[in-house]
């Protein structure tokens, strides 16, 4: 929800929000489903593949307490626009310690599909990396210490090592007014199991359209000018309500930056304006109004880039743009 205290951000005109939006919604899911959003999308074995977050077992009374169950659903497509949903969810984790996994991100590296995911546990939020070859069996390779999540993997190794972007949530070390000012970090790994050489990539204070936390968006795509990398950025509208409160007021926007090809923990350029702003009805109204959460980005041979995003924590949507426009926008040339 917008208020007069929110600066009037707008999506740049070279971005086209797809007329078929939302591409995925609960009534397309052949098993219990209330919210279907924050999907990871990639191309794998000639098809578009989507693994989406499916919230179920929630009622209007409990929905705002985030107390429902979540499984991950699978959908495939020949064109990236029309999706067929598999008859059953593909993955769910629930144990005495694990509450749920959610917000998958897909990256194909050397023929295998890696899935980054967030995990709520009774002892904190963890970020996980798993690998699959059939979207039926998932091998968990690593789980972070709490609190961390929003992980995304680069689609190729950097100097022989995997690189992931991530968003730790350091609360204890932040002052009261800053306690949601979380930043975007990067870590390297030889095998996706052991992570290190962790470096700060982007501090939230550097993002002009965020006054709160930021985090990685979709797995980056490679261009000749650098790695194009989306982020999510949060603008808080004067309210002290916790984010799970029914009357919370935060705007989640998509942003864009260009990272160095040799060392992607270095930013070449950060777009000073947001890339995706919630404006359409399906973005401003839903379980959480005014949320755009990018999770998938595909560069087509034509130069078109498909950017998939969770919308209002309720449905999954698509925006498209030309790769050259995206690069120019990241460089603040348009
Ligand atoms: C983040 C995560 C996402 C969600 C977003 C907006 O903190 O919980 O899953 O889409 O908030 O509610």
mmCIF file of C-alpha atoms and ligand atoms in Angstrom:
data_model
loop_
_atom_site.group_PDB
_atom_site.id
_atom_site.type_symbol
_atom_site.label_atom_id
_atom_site.label_comp_id
_atom_site.label_asym_id
_atom_site.label_seq_id
_atom_site.Cartn_x
_atom_site.Cartn_y
_atom_site.Cartn_z
ATOM 1 C CA UNK A 1 0.000 0.000 0.000
ATOM 2 C CA UNK A 2 1.321 3.429 -0.913
ATOM 3 C CA UNK A 3 1.106 6.446 1.310
ATOM 4 C CA UNK A 4 2.019 10.066 0.781
ATOM 5 C CA UNK A 5 5.233 9.475 2.749
ATOM 6 C CA UNK A 6 6.518 7.084 0.073
ATOM 7 C CA UNK A 7 8.490 8.752 -2.698
ATOM 8 C CA UNK A 8 6.845 8.138 -6.058
ATOM 9 C CA UNK A 9 9.088 5.448 -7.466
ATOM 10 C CA UNK A 10 8.123 4.006 -10.841
ATOM 11 C CA UNK A 11 9.081 1.121 -13.066
ATOM 12 C CA UNK A 12 11.119 2.399 -16.069
ATOM 13 C CA UNK A 13 9.230 2.328 -19.361
ATOM 14 C CA UNK A 14 11.576 -0.148 -21.099
ATOM 15 C CA UNK A 15 10.346 -2.847 -18.687
ATOM 16 C CA UNK A 16 7.205 -4.621 -19.864
ATOM 17 C CA UNK A 17 5.086 -6.343 -17.290
ATOM 18 C CA UNK A 18 3.644 -9.320 -19.164
ATOM 19 C CA UNK A 19 -0.034 -9.083 -20.238
ATOM 20 C CA UNK A 20 -0.574 -12.723 -19.154
ATOM 21 C CA UNK A 21 0.317 -11.889 -15.525
ATOM 22 C CA UNK A 22 -0.084 -13.500 -13.121
ATOM 23 C CA UNK A 23 1.451 -16.550 -14.781
ATOM 24 C CA UNK A 24 0.871 -18.805 -11.783
ATOM 25 C CA UNK A 25 -1.824 -18.610 -9.128
ATOM 26 C CA UNK A 26 -3.409 -20.883 -6.548
ATOM 27 C CA UNK A 27 -6.332 -22.011 -8.706
ATOM 28 C CA UNK A 28 -3.864 -23.588 -11.183
ATOM 29 C CA UNK A 29 -2.419 -25.899 -8.527
ATOM 30 C CA UNK A 30 -3.853 -29.452 -8.455
ATOM 31 C CA UNK A 31 -3.243 -29.892 -4.682
ATOM 32 C CA UNK A 32 -3.959 -27.709 -1.650
ATOM 33 C CA UNK A 33 -2.745 -24.189 -2.329
ATOM 34 C CA UNK A 34 -3.447 -20.702 -1.049
ATOM 35 C CA UNK A 35 -0.407 -18.677 -2.212
ATOM 36 C CA UNK A 36 2.002 -19.590 -5.063
ATOM 37 C CA UNK A 37 4.939 -17.222 -5.417
ATOM 38 C CA UNK A 38 8.706 -16.524 -5.014
ATOM 39 C CA UNK A 39 9.649 -19.137 -7.610
ATOM 40 C CA UNK A 40 13.024 -20.119 -8.993
ATOM 41 C CA UNK A 41 13.042 -20.490 -12.786
ATOM 42 C CA UNK A 42 15.654 -21.776 -15.186
ATOM 43 C CA UNK A 43 16.015 -23.580 -18.498
ATOM 44 C CA UNK A 44 16.892 -27.239 -18.046
ATOM 45 C CA UNK A 45 17.068 -29.966 -20.721
ATOM 46 C CA UNK A 46 15.313 -27.746 -23.282
ATOM 47 C CA UNK A 47 12.356 -26.719 -21.073
ATOM 48 C CA UNK A 48 11.601 -23.856 -18.768
ATOM 49 C CA UNK A 49 11.415 -25.243 -15.242
ATOM 50 C CA UNK A 50 9.869 -23.503 -12.265
ATOM 51 C CA UNK A 51 10.050 -24.544 -8.617
ATOM 52 C CA UNK A 52 7.632 -22.388 -6.689
ATOM 53 C CA UNK A 53 6.717 -21.760 -3.093
ATOM 54 C CA UNK A 54 3.263 -23.113 -2.280
ATOM 55 C CA UNK A 55 1.684 -21.986 1.005
ATOM 56 C CA UNK A 56 -1.255 -24.154 2.084
ATOM 57 C CA UNK A 57 -3.140 -25.133 5.180
ATOM 58 C CA UNK A 58 -3.758 -21.534 6.122
ATOM 59 C CA UNK A 59 -6.981 -19.801 6.888
ATOM 60 C CA UNK A 60 -7.802 -16.093 6.765
ATOM 61 C CA UNK A 61 -7.464 -16.118 10.568
ATOM 62 C CA UNK A 62 -3.961 -17.611 10.686
ATOM 63 C CA UNK A 63 -2.529 -16.302 7.428
ATOM 64 C CA UNK A 64 -0.946 -13.201 8.967
ATOM 65 C CA UNK A 65 0.905 -15.242 11.574
ATOM 66 C CA UNK A 66 2.797 -17.112 8.832
ATOM 67 C CA UNK A 67 1.741 -20.303 10.594
ATOM 68 C CA UNK A 68 0.725 -22.335 7.561
ATOM 69 C CA UNK A 69 2.596 -25.113 5.817
ATOM 70 C CA UNK A 70 4.748 -24.705 2.743
ATOM 71 C CA UNK A 71 5.794 -27.165 0.071
ATOM 72 C CA UNK A 72 7.630 -26.574 -3.190
ATOM 73 C CA UNK A 73 5.734 -27.162 -6.413
ATOM 74 C CA UNK A 74 7.084 -27.929 -9.872
ATOM 75 C CA UNK A 75 5.888 -26.491 -13.188
ATOM 76 C CA UNK A 76 7.293 -26.730 -16.704
ATOM 77 C CA UNK A 77 6.773 -24.699 -19.857
ATOM 78 C CA UNK A 78 7.796 -24.600 -23.522
ATOM 79 C CA UNK A 79 7.656 -20.809 -23.782
ATOM 80 C CA UNK A 80 8.220 -19.504 -20.229
ATOM 81 C CA UNK A 81 4.706 -18.051 -20.190
ATOM 82 C CA UNK A 82 2.218 -20.955 -20.198
ATOM 83 C CA UNK A 83 2.989 -23.382 -17.395
ATOM 84 C CA UNK A 84 1.846 -26.921 -16.600
ATOM 85 C CA UNK A 85 1.965 -27.766 -12.947
ATOM 86 C CA UNK A 86 3.099 -31.266 -11.924
ATOM 87 C CA UNK A 87 0.368 -33.271 -10.137
ATOM 88 C CA UNK A 88 2.225 -33.394 -6.810
ATOM 89 C CA UNK A 89 4.564 -31.055 -4.905
ATOM 90 C CA UNK A 90 8.221 -31.894 -5.549
ATOM 91 C CA UNK A 91 9.764 -31.165 -2.149
ATOM 92 C CA UNK A 92 8.771 -30.480 1.438
ATOM 93 C CA UNK A 93 10.854 -30.619 4.608
ATOM 94 C CA UNK A 94 9.280 -30.808 8.012
ATOM 95 C CA UNK A 95 10.900 -32.436 11.062
ATOM 96 C CA UNK A 96 11.051 -31.894 14.830
ATOM 97 C CA UNK A 97 13.551 -29.107 14.075
ATOM 98 C CA UNK A 98 12.694 -27.925 10.554
ATOM 99 C CA UNK A 99 9.477 -25.945 10.218
ATOM 100 C CA UNK A 100 9.542 -25.447 6.409
ATOM 101 C CA UNK A 101 11.624 -24.618 3.371
ATOM 102 C CA UNK A 102 10.676 -21.888 0.883
ATOM 103 C CA UNK A 103 11.761 -19.282 -1.704
ATOM 104 C CA UNK A 104 13.737 -21.609 -4.050
ATOM 105 C CA UNK A 105 16.263 -20.245 -6.559
ATOM 106 C CA UNK A 106 17.459 -22.425 -9.470
ATOM 107 C CA UNK A 107 20.859 -22.323 -11.155
ATOM 108 C CA UNK A 108 22.129 -24.815 -13.722
ATOM 109 C CA UNK A 109 25.872 -25.379 -13.433
ATOM 110 C CA UNK A 110 27.666 -27.966 -15.541
ATOM 111 C CA UNK A 111 24.439 -29.850 -16.318
ATOM 112 C CA UNK A 112 23.077 -30.104 -12.755
ATOM 113 C CA UNK A 113 20.349 -27.969 -11.245
ATOM 114 C CA UNK A 114 21.249 -26.399 -7.910
ATOM 115 C CA UNK A 115 18.463 -25.209 -5.651
ATOM 116 C CA UNK A 116 19.083 -22.535 -3.044
ATOM 117 C CA UNK A 117 16.333 -22.261 -0.444
ATOM 118 C CA UNK A 118 15.411 -20.671 2.852
ATOM 119 C CA UNK A 119 14.630 -22.827 5.880
ATOM 120 C CA UNK A 120 12.741 -21.855 9.035
ATOM 121 C CA UNK A 121 13.848 -23.915 12.026
ATOM 122 C CA UNK A 122 13.042 -23.751 15.730
ATOM 123 C CA UNK A 123 16.560 -22.344 16.201
ATOM 124 C CA UNK A 124 16.708 -19.732 13.460
ATOM 125 C CA UNK A 125 16.569 -19.062 9.718
ATOM 126 C CA UNK A 126 19.011 -21.016 7.557
ATOM 127 C CA UNK A 127 20.012 -20.844 3.907
ATOM 128 C CA UNK A 128 20.466 -24.118 2.072
ATOM 129 C CA UNK A 129 21.981 -25.333 -1.170
ATOM 130 C CA UNK A 130 20.789 -28.601 -2.732
ATOM 131 C CA UNK A 131 21.296 -30.292 -6.076
ATOM 132 C CA UNK A 132 18.905 -32.284 -8.250
ATOM 133 C CA UNK A 133 18.920 -33.876 -11.666
ATOM 134 C CA UNK A 134 15.237 -34.892 -11.814
ATOM 135 C CA UNK A 135 13.320 -32.458 -9.511
ATOM 136 C CA UNK A 136 12.224 -35.503 -7.537
ATOM 137 C CA UNK A 137 15.273 -36.250 -5.395
ATOM 138 C CA UNK A 138 17.113 -33.308 -3.833
ATOM 139 C CA UNK A 139 20.485 -33.761 -2.146
ATOM 140 C CA UNK A 140 21.161 -31.062 0.456
ATOM 141 C CA UNK A 141 24.793 -30.007 0.123
ATOM 142 C CA UNK A 142 24.980 -27.313 2.795
ATOM 143 C CA UNK A 143 22.954 -25.429 5.383
ATOM 144 C CA UNK A 144 24.175 -22.138 6.827
ATOM 145 C CA UNK A 145 24.294 -21.158 10.464
ATOM 146 C CA UNK A 146 21.351 -18.931 11.487
ATOM 147 C CA UNK A 147 20.298 -16.305 10.547
ATOM 148 C CA UNK A 148 20.866 -16.274 6.813
ATOM 149 C CA UNK A 149 18.776 -16.762 3.673
ATOM 150 C CA UNK A 150 17.985 -15.438 0.134
ATOM 151 C CA UNK A 151 20.890 -17.345 -1.373
ATOM 152 C CA UNK A 152 21.511 -17.425 -5.122
ATOM 153 C CA UNK A 153 24.262 -19.160 -7.064
ATOM 154 C CA UNK A 154 26.123 -17.793 -10.073
ATOM 155 C CA UNK A 155 25.605 -19.962 -13.182
ATOM 156 C CA UNK A 156 29.314 -20.671 -13.593
ATOM 157 C CA UNK A 157 32.279 -21.124 -11.329
ATOM 158 C CA UNK A 158 34.428 -18.049 -10.730
ATOM 159 C CA UNK A 159 38.111 -18.972 -10.889
ATOM 160 C CA UNK A 160 37.185 -22.590 -10.188
ATOM 161 C CA UNK A 161 34.875 -21.929 -7.246
ATOM 162 C CA UNK A 162 31.113 -21.664 -6.767
ATOM 163 C CA UNK A 163 29.936 -18.202 -5.733
ATOM 164 C CA UNK A 164 26.705 -17.498 -3.944
ATOM 165 C CA UNK A 165 25.115 -14.240 -2.901
ATOM 166 C CA UNK A 166 23.351 -14.296 0.445
ATOM 167 C CA UNK A 167 21.657 -12.106 3.005
ATOM 168 C CA UNK A 168 22.534 -12.664 6.661
ATOM 169 C CA UNK A 169 20.205 -11.052 9.216
ATOM 170 C CA UNK A 170 22.437 -9.597 11.943
ATOM 171 C CA UNK A 171 20.062 -8.313 14.612
ATOM 172 C CA UNK A 172 22.174 -8.293 17.783
ATOM 173 C CA UNK A 173 24.830 -5.983 16.334
ATOM 174 C CA UNK A 174 22.362 -3.391 15.003
ATOM 175 C CA UNK A 175 20.888 -0.451 16.874
ATOM 176 C CA UNK A 176 17.154 -0.353 17.446
ATOM 177 C CA UNK A 177 16.504 2.005 14.529
ATOM 178 C CA UNK A 178 18.678 -0.003 12.202
ATOM 179 C CA UNK A 179 17.600 -3.462 13.129
ATOM 180 C CA UNK A 180 16.286 -4.332 9.700
ATOM 181 C CA UNK A 181 19.173 -2.837 7.757
ATOM 182 C CA UNK A 182 20.478 -6.083 6.315
ATOM 183 C CA UNK A 183 23.000 -6.236 3.488
ATOM 184 C CA UNK A 184 24.002 -8.394 0.545
ATOM 185 C CA UNK A 185 27.088 -10.630 0.928
ATOM 186 C CA UNK A 186 28.950 -13.182 -1.184
ATOM 187 C CA UNK A 187 30.720 -16.452 -0.272
ATOM 188 C CA UNK A 188 32.844 -18.901 -2.265
ATOM 189 C CA UNK A 189 32.999 -22.685 -2.170
ATOM 190 C CA UNK A 190 35.047 -25.402 -3.891
ATOM 191 C CA UNK A 191 32.160 -27.904 -3.702
ATOM 192 C CA UNK A 192 28.927 -26.137 -2.588
ATOM 193 C CA UNK A 193 29.405 -27.715 0.875
ATOM 194 C CA UNK A 194 32.045 -25.558 2.544
ATOM 195 C CA UNK A 195 31.661 -21.807 2.188
ATOM 196 C CA UNK A 196 34.196 -19.086 2.933
ATOM 197 C CA UNK A 197 36.057 -15.964 1.797
ATOM 198 C CA UNK A 198 32.819 -14.169 2.658
ATOM 199 C CA UNK A 199 32.727 -10.546 1.517
ATOM 200 C CA UNK A 200 30.289 -7.649 1.745
ATOM 201 C CA UNK A 201 28.974 -6.950 -1.764
ATOM 202 C CA UNK A 202 26.350 -4.221 -1.229
ATOM 203 C CA UNK A 203 25.415 -2.341 1.931
ATOM 204 C CA UNK A 204 21.716 -1.432 2.248
ATOM 205 C CA UNK A 205 22.655 2.227 2.804
ATOM 206 C CA UNK A 206 23.989 2.402 -0.785
ATOM 207 C CA UNK A 207 20.539 1.759 -2.293
ATOM 208 C CA UNK A 208 18.720 5.101 -2.732
ATOM 209 C CA UNK A 209 15.256 3.515 -2.912
ATOM 210 C CA UNK A 210 15.705 1.362 0.230
ATOM 211 C CA UNK A 211 15.461 2.603 3.784
ATOM 212 C CA UNK A 212 15.532 -0.894 5.252
ATOM 213 C CA UNK A 213 16.929 -4.283 4.250
ATOM 214 C CA UNK A 214 18.042 -5.484 0.831
ATOM 215 C CA UNK A 215 18.916 -8.920 -0.513
ATOM 216 C CA UNK A 216 19.777 -10.871 -3.649
ATOM 217 C CA UNK A 217 17.088 -11.424 -6.284
ATOM 218 C CA UNK A 218 17.442 -13.878 -9.166
ATOM 219 C CA UNK A 219 20.634 -15.768 -10.065
ATOM 220 C CA UNK A 220 22.657 -13.308 -12.219
ATOM 221 C CA UNK A 221 23.061 -13.443 -16.004
ATOM 222 C CA UNK A 222 26.316 -12.846 -17.861
ATOM 223 C CA UNK A 223 26.721 -9.985 -20.357
ATOM 224 C CA UNK A 224 29.837 -8.603 -22.019
ATOM 225 C CA UNK A 225 29.649 -5.593 -19.661
ATOM 226 C CA UNK A 226 29.435 -7.609 -16.460
ATOM 227 C CA UNK A 227 27.102 -9.824 -14.446
ATOM 228 C CA UNK A 228 23.584 -8.381 -14.412
ATOM 229 C CA UNK A 229 22.229 -8.965 -10.973
ATOM 230 C CA UNK A 230 18.808 -8.184 -9.495
ATOM 231 C CA UNK A 231 18.241 -7.360 -5.854
ATOM 232 C CA UNK A 232 15.184 -6.842 -3.701
ATOM 233 C CA UNK A 233 15.039 -3.636 -1.679
ATOM 234 C CA UNK A 234 12.643 -2.654 1.061
ATOM 235 C CA UNK A 235 11.199 0.800 1.641
ATOM 236 C CA UNK A 236 9.500 1.035 5.035
ATOM 237 C CA UNK A 237 6.596 3.401 5.423
ATOM 238 C CA UNK A 238 6.550 5.028 8.867
ATOM 239 C CA UNK A 239 5.115 2.180 10.881
ATOM 240 C CA UNK A 240 6.507 0.277 13.823
ATOM 241 C CA UNK A 241 4.339 -2.735 13.166
ATOM 242 C CA UNK A 242 6.135 -6.059 12.752
ATOM 243 C CA UNK A 243 6.216 -7.340 9.183
ATOM 244 C CA UNK A 244 3.795 -10.208 9.882
ATOM 245 C CA UNK A 245 1.142 -7.787 11.152
ATOM 246 C CA UNK A 246 -1.946 -7.428 8.989
ATOM 247 C CA UNK A 247 -1.402 -3.654 8.768
ATOM 248 C CA UNK A 248 2.292 -3.695 7.956
ATOM 249 C CA UNK A 249 3.497 -1.120 5.476
ATOM 250 C CA UNK A 250 6.555 -1.953 3.453
ATOM 251 C CA UNK A 251 7.212 -1.722 -0.253
ATOM 252 C CA UNK A 252 9.449 -4.405 -1.787
ATOM 253 C CA UNK A 253 11.018 -3.341 -5.090
ATOM 254 C CA UNK A 254 13.368 -4.985 -7.560
ATOM 255 C CA UNK A 255 16.732 -3.329 -8.225
ATOM 256 C CA UNK A 256 19.637 -3.908 -10.602
ATOM 257 C CA UNK A 257 23.417 -3.811 -10.520
ATOM 258 C CA UNK A 258 26.318 -4.798 -12.722
ATOM 259 C CA UNK A 259 29.068 -6.910 -11.152
ATOM 260 C CA UNK A 260 32.636 -7.409 -12.314
ATOM 261 C CA UNK A 261 33.060 -10.435 -14.595
ATOM 262 C CA UNK A 262 36.341 -11.542 -12.975
ATOM 263 C CA UNK A 263 35.430 -10.745 -9.372
ATOM 264 C CA UNK A 264 31.636 -10.508 -9.008
ATOM 265 C CA UNK A 265 31.906 -9.413 -5.374
ATOM 266 C CA UNK A 266 32.897 -6.025 -6.889
ATOM 267 C CA UNK A 267 30.099 -3.734 -8.059
ATOM 268 C CA UNK A 268 30.778 -1.940 -11.342
ATOM 269 C CA UNK A 269 27.595 0.052 -11.182
ATOM 270 C CA UNK A 270 24.359 0.170 -9.181
ATOM 271 C CA UNK A 271 21.190 1.543 -10.797
ATOM 272 C CA UNK A 272 20.174 4.528 -8.705
ATOM 273 C CA UNK A 273 16.489 3.973 -9.448
ATOM 274 C CA UNK A 274 14.383 0.863 -8.836
ATOM 275 C CA UNK A 275 13.870 -1.601 -11.692
ATOM 276 C CA UNK A 276 10.524 -3.059 -10.661
ATOM 277 C CA UNK A 277 8.021 -1.138 -8.574
ATOM 278 C CA UNK A 278 4.678 -2.600 -7.417
ATOM 279 C CA UNK A 279 2.028 -0.760 -9.453
ATOM 280 C CA UNK A 280 -0.356 -3.289 -10.967
ATOM 281 C CA UNK A 281 -3.311 -4.581 -8.966
ATOM 282 C CA UNK A 282 -1.693 -8.058 -8.751
ATOM 283 C CA UNK A 283 1.402 -6.413 -7.199
ATOM 284 C CA UNK A 284 -0.277 -4.032 -4.777
ATOM 285 C CA UNK A 285 -3.042 -6.312 -3.517
ATOM 286 C CA UNK A 286 -2.599 -9.765 -2.038
ATOM 287 C CA UNK A 287 -1.383 -11.426 1.097
ATOM 288 C CA UNK A 288 1.224 -8.684 1.413
ATOM 289 C CA UNK A 289 0.456 -5.742 -0.822
ATOM 290 C CA UNK A 290 3.275 -3.970 -2.647
ATOM 291 C CA UNK A 291 5.782 -6.781 -2.795
ATOM 292 C CA UNK A 292 7.934 -7.582 -5.829
ATOM 293 C CA UNK A 293 10.470 -10.333 -5.149
ATOM 294 C CA UNK A 294 12.593 -11.287 -8.211
ATOM 295 C CA UNK A 295 13.674 -14.940 -8.289
ATOM 296 C CA UNK A 296 14.413 -15.940 -11.889
ATOM 297 C CA UNK A 297 16.118 -14.266 -14.834
ATOM 298 C CA UNK A 298 16.626 -15.824 -18.269
ATOM 299 C CA UNK A 299 18.560 -14.284 -21.161
ATOM 300 C CA UNK A 300 17.043 -15.424 -24.479
ATOM 301 C CA UNK A 301 19.000 -15.664 -27.758
ATOM 302 C CA UNK A 302 16.968 -12.696 -29.049
ATOM 303 C CA UNK A 303 18.383 -10.440 -26.321
ATOM 304 C CA UNK A 304 15.115 -10.466 -24.403
ATOM 305 C CA UNK A 305 15.491 -10.975 -20.669
ATOM 306 C CA UNK A 306 12.679 -12.618 -18.752
ATOM 307 C CA UNK A 307 12.548 -11.515 -15.123
ATOM 308 C CA UNK A 308 10.231 -13.607 -12.949
ATOM 309 C CA UNK A 309 9.046 -12.338 -9.612
ATOM 310 C CA UNK A 310 6.773 -13.191 -6.724
ATOM 311 C CA UNK A 311 4.007 -10.608 -6.530
ATOM 312 C CA UNK A 312 2.265 -9.502 -3.312
ATOM 313 C CA UNK A 313 3.381 -12.822 -1.734
ATOM 314 C CA UNK A 314 0.441 -14.310 -3.614
ATOM 315 C CA UNK A 315 1.154 -15.055 -7.310
ATOM 316 C CA UNK A 316 4.086 -15.436 -9.743
ATOM 317 C CA UNK A 317 4.624 -12.856 -12.516
ATOM 318 C CA UNK A 318 6.902 -11.979 -15.431
ATOM 319 C CA UNK A 319 8.446 -8.761 -16.736
ATOM 320 C CA UNK A 320 10.577 -8.544 -19.874
ATOM 321 C CA UNK A 321 13.220 -6.128 -21.129
ATOM 322 C CA UNK A 322 15.989 -5.948 -23.697
ATOM 323 C CA UNK A 323 19.377 -6.897 -22.265
ATOM 324 C CA UNK A 324 21.025 -3.741 -23.663
ATOM 325 C CA UNK A 325 18.447 -1.555 -21.913
ATOM 326 C CA UNK A 326 19.069 -3.409 -18.674
ATOM 327 C CA UNK A 327 22.817 -2.852 -18.965
ATOM 328 C CA UNK A 328 22.324 0.843 -19.736
ATOM 329 C CA UNK A 329 19.914 1.156 -16.819
ATOM 330 C CA UNK A 330 22.396 -0.540 -14.468
ATOM 331 C CA UNK A 331 25.015 1.976 -15.666
ATOM 332 C CA UNK A 332 22.557 4.851 -15.058
ATOM 333 C CA UNK A 333 22.683 5.818 -18.737
ATOM 334 C CA UNK A 334 18.892 5.660 -19.112
HETATM 335 C C1 LIG B 1 10.804 -11.687 3.039
HETATM 336 C C2 LIG B 1 10.560 -13.182 2.847
HETATM 337 C C3 LIG B 1 9.915 -13.419 1.502
HETATM 338 C C4 LIG B 1 8.715 -12.514 1.298
HETATM 339 C C5 LIG B 1 9.067 -11.070 1.636
HETATM 340 C C6 LIG B 1 7.894 -10.125 1.544
HETATM 341 O O1 LIG B 1 11.327 -11.407 4.276
HETATM 342 O O2 LIG B 1 9.722 -13.679 3.877
HETATM 343 O O3 LIG B 1 9.517 -14.761 1.442
HETATM 344 O O4 LIG B 1 8.304 -12.568 -0.033
HETATM 345 O O5 LIG B 1 9.594 -11.016 2.920
HETATM 346 O O6 LIG B 1 6.899 -10.489 2.457
#
